[in-house]
Coordinates of C-alpha atoms (C1' of nucleotides) in Angstrom, one line a residue:
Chain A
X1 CA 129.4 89.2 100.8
X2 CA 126.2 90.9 100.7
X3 CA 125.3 88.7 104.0
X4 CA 125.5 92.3 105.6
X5 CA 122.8 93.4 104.2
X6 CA 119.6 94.2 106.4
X7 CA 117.2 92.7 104.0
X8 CA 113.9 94.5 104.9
X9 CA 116.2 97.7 104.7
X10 CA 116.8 96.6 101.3
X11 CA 113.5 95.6 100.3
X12 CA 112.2 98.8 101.9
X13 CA 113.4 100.7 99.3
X14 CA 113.6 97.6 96.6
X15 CA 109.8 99.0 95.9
X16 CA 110.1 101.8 92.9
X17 CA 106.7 103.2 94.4
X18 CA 108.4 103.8 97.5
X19 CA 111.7 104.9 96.0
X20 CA 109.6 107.5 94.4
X21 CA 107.8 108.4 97.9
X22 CA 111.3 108.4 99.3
X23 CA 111.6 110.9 96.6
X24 CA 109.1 113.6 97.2
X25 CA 109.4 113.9 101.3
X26 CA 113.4 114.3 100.3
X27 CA 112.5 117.2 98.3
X28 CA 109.5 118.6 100.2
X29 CA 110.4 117.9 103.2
X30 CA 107.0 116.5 104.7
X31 CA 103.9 114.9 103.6
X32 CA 101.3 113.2 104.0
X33 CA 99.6 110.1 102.4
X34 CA 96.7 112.1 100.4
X35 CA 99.9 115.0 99.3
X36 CA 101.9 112.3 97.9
X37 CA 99.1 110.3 96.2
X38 CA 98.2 113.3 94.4
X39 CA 101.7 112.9 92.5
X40 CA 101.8 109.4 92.1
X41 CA 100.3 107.4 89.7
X42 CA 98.6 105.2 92.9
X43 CA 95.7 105.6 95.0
X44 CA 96.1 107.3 98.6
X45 CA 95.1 103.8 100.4
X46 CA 98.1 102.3 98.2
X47 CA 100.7 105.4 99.5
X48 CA 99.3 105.0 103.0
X49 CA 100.3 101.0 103.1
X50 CA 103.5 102.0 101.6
X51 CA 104.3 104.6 104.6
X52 CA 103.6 102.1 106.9
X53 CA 106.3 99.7 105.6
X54 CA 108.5 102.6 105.6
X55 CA 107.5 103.4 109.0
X56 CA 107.9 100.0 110.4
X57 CA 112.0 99.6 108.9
X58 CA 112.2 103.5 110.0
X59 CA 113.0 105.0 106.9
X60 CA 110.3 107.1 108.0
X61 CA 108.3 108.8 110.6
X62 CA 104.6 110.0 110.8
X63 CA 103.5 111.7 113.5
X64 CA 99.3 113.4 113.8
X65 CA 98.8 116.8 113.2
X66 CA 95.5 117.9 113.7
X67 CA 93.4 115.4 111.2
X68 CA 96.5 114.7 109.0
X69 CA 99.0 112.4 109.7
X70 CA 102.3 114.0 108.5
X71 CA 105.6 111.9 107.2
X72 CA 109.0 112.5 107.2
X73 CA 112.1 111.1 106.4
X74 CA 114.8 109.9 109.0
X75 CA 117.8 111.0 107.6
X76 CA 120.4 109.0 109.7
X77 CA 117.8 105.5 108.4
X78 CA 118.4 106.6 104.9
X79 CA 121.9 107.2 104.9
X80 CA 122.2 103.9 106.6
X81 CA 119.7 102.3 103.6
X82 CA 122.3 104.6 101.1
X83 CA 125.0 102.9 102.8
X84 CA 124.4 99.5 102.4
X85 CA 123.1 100.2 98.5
X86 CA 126.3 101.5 98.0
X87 CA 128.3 98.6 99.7
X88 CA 126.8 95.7 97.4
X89 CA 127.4 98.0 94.4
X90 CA 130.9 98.2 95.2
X91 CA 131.2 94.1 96.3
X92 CA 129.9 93.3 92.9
X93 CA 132.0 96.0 91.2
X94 CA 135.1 94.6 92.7
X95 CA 134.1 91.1 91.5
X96 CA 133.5 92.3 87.9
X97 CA 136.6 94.2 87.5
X98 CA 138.8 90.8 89.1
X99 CA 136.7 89.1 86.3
X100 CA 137.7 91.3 84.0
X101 CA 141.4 91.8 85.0
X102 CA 142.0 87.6 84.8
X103 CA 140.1 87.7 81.3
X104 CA 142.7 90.4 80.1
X105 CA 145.5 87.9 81.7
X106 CA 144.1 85.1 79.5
X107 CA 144.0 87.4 76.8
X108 CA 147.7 88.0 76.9
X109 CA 148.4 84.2 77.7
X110 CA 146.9 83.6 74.3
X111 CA 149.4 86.2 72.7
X112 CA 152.3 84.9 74.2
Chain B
X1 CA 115.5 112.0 90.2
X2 CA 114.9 108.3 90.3
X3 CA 112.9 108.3 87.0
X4 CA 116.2 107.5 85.0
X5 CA 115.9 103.6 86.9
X6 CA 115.1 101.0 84.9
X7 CA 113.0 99.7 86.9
X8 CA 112.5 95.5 86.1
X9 CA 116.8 95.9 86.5
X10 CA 116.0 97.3 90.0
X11 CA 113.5 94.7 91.2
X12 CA 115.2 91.9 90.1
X13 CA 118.5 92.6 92.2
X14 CA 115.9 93.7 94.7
X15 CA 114.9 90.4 96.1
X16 CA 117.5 88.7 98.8
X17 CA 117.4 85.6 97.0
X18 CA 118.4 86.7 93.7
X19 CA 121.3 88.9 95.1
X20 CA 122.7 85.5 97.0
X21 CA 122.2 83.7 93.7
X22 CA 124.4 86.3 91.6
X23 CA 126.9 86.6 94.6
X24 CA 127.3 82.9 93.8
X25 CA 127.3 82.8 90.4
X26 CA 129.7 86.0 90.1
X27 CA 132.2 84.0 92.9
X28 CA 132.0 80.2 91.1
X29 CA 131.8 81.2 87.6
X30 CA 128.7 79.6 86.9
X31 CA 126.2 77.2 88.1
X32 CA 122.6 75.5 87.5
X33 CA 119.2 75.5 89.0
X34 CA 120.7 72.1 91.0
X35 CA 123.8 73.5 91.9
X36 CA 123.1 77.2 92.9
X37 CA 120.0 75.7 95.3
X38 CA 122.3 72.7 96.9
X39 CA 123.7 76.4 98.5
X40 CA 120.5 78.6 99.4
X41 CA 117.8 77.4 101.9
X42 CA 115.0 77.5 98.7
X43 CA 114.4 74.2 96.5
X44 CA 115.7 73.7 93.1
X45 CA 112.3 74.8 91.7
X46 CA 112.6 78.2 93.4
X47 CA 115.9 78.9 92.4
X48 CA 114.7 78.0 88.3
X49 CA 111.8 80.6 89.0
X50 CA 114.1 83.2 89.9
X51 CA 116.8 82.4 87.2
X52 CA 113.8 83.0 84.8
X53 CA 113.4 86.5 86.2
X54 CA 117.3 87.1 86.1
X55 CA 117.5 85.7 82.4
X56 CA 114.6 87.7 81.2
X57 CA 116.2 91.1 82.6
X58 CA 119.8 90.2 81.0
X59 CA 121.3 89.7 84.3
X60 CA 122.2 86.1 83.4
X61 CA 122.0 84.1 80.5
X62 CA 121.6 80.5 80.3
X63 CA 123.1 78.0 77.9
X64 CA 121.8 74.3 77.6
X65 CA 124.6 71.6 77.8
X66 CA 123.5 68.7 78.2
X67 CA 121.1 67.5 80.4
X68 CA 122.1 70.6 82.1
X69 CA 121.5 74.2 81.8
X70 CA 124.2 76.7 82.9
X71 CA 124.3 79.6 83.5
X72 CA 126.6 82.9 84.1
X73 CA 126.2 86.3 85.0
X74 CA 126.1 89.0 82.1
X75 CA 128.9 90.8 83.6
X76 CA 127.6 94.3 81.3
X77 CA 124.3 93.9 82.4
X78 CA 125.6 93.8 86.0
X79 CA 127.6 96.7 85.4
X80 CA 124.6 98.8 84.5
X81 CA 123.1 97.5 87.5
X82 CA 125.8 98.5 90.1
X83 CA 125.8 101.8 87.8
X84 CA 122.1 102.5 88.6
X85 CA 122.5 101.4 92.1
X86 CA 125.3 103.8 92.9
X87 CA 123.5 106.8 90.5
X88 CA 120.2 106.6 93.3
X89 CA 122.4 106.3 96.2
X90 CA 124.5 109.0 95.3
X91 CA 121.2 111.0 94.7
X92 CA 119.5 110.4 97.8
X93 CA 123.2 111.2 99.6
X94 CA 123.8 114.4 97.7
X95 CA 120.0 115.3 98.9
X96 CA 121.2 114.4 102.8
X97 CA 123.9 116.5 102.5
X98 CA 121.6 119.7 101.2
X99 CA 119.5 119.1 103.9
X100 CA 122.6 118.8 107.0
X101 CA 124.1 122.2 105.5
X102 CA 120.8 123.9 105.8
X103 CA 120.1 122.8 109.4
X104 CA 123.8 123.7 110.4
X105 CA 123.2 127.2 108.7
X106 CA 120.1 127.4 111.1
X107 CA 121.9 126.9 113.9
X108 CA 124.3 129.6 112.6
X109 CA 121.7 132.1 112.4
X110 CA 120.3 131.2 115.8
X111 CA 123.6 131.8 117.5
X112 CA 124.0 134.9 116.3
Chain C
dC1 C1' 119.3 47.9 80.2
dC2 C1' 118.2 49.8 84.5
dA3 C1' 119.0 53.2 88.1
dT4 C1' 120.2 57.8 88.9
dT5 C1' 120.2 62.6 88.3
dG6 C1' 118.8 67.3 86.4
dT7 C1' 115.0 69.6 84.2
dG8 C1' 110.6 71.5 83.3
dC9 C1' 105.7 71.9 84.2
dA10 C1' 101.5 72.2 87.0
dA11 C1' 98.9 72.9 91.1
dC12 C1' 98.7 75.0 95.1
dC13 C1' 99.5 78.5 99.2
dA14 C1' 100.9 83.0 101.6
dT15 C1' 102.3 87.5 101.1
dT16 C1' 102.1 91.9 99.0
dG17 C1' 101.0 95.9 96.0
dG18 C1' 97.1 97.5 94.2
dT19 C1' 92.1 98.6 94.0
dT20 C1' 87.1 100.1 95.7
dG21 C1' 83.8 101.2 99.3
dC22 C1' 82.6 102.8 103.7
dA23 C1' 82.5 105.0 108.3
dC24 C1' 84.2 108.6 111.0
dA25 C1' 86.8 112.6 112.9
dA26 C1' 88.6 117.3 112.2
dA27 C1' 88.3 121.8 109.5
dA28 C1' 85.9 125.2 107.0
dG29 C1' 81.7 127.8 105.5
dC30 C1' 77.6 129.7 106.1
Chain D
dG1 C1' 75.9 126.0 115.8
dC2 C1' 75.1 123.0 112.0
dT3 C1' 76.4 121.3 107.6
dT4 C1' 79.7 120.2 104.1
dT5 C1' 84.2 119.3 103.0
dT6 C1' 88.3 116.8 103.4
dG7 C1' 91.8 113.5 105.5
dT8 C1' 92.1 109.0 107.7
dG9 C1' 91.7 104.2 108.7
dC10 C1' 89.7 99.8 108.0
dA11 C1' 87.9 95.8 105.3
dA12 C1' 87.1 93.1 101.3
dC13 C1' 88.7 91.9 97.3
dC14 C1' 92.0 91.0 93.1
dA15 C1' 96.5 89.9 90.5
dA16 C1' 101.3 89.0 90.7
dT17 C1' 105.0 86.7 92.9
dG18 C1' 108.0 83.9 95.9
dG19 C1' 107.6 79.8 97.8
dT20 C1' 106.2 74.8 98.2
dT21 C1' 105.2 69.6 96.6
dG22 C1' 104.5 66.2 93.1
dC23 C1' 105.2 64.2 88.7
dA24 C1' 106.8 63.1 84.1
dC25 C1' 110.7 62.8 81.2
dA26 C1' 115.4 63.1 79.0
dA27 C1' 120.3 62.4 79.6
dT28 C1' 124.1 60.0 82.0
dG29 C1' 126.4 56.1 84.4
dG30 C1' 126.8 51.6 86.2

DNA sequence: CCATTGTGCAACCATTGGTTGCACAAAAGC
DNA sequence: GCTTTTGTGCAACCAATGGTTGCACAATGG
């Protein structure tokens, strides 16, 4: 059932823009909208939006520095996020290998 | 790295009405636009839209019969999918878990 | 042969991911 | 201290998309 599923979770991090965000504060650490914006192919209004939808299903969290607003990600959100990606990937995977198992049943069926 | 994502596979399983519309189709077998809709809270229209999207990314394939067109989840396609689903959660896990050791070896160093 | 049922197509609406442009506050230079 | 950068936030606008209703039409069933 993917009925589990926190959809704005999902859709969260359905966006490959803000996969790739995702992406960058994991490997930097922090950032901001203008530092990521500088290594994606989007402007920094377009990165800032995209935080905010982050921020608002707490993937993430900004908090002001001085001028700059600074971003990072909430590790205990993402694992959750990683969690559920990894729970409909193994529903479905279940599914297809029962599908495959009765095919191989026919198969031998046919043999008989 | 999430580059390796295909992404058109990733949006389409992205949106919560599609992933209800494959769970169906992966648990009955197979279904049409009339069918598959009689079970979600869209109309029959919305449904078609998105079995459009899912057909054009190779997640399903639809075969006319009749008045009626069917259709059934590509189970390969689907694979590759759940494959590429896993590979980013996986990444994004294996990146948590460089950053927990780290902040444990912190606190190492500060105890001592 | 007529009524039903499943489809496809078109028009329309709201949301969203993107853009440009602008106004303004904080840092940096002189 | 005053001026120039530089980072932000906000607003208007545009295209794509997920949704709707309405309609015309082909296939099936009595």
């Amino acid at each position: 059932m993917t009925s589990t599923v926190d959809d704005d979770l999902w859709s969260a991090v359905g966006d490959p823009t803000r996969r790739r965000m995702l992406d960058l504060l994991l490997a930097d650490g922090v950032g901001t909208a203008t530092t990521l914006s500088d290594r994606l192919p989007v402007t920094r209004q377009a990165v800032a939006k995209h935080l905010g939808v982050l921020d608002r299903v707490g993937l993430v969290h900004g908090t002001p520095a001085g001028r700059e607003r600074r971003y990072e990600v909430d590790e205990a959100q993402l694992a959750r996020a990683v969690a559920q990606l990894t729970a409909v990937g193994s529903a479905w995977d279940g599914r297809l290998q029962r599908i495959k198992r009765i095919a191989e049943r026919i198969e031998q069926e046919k043999k008989r």
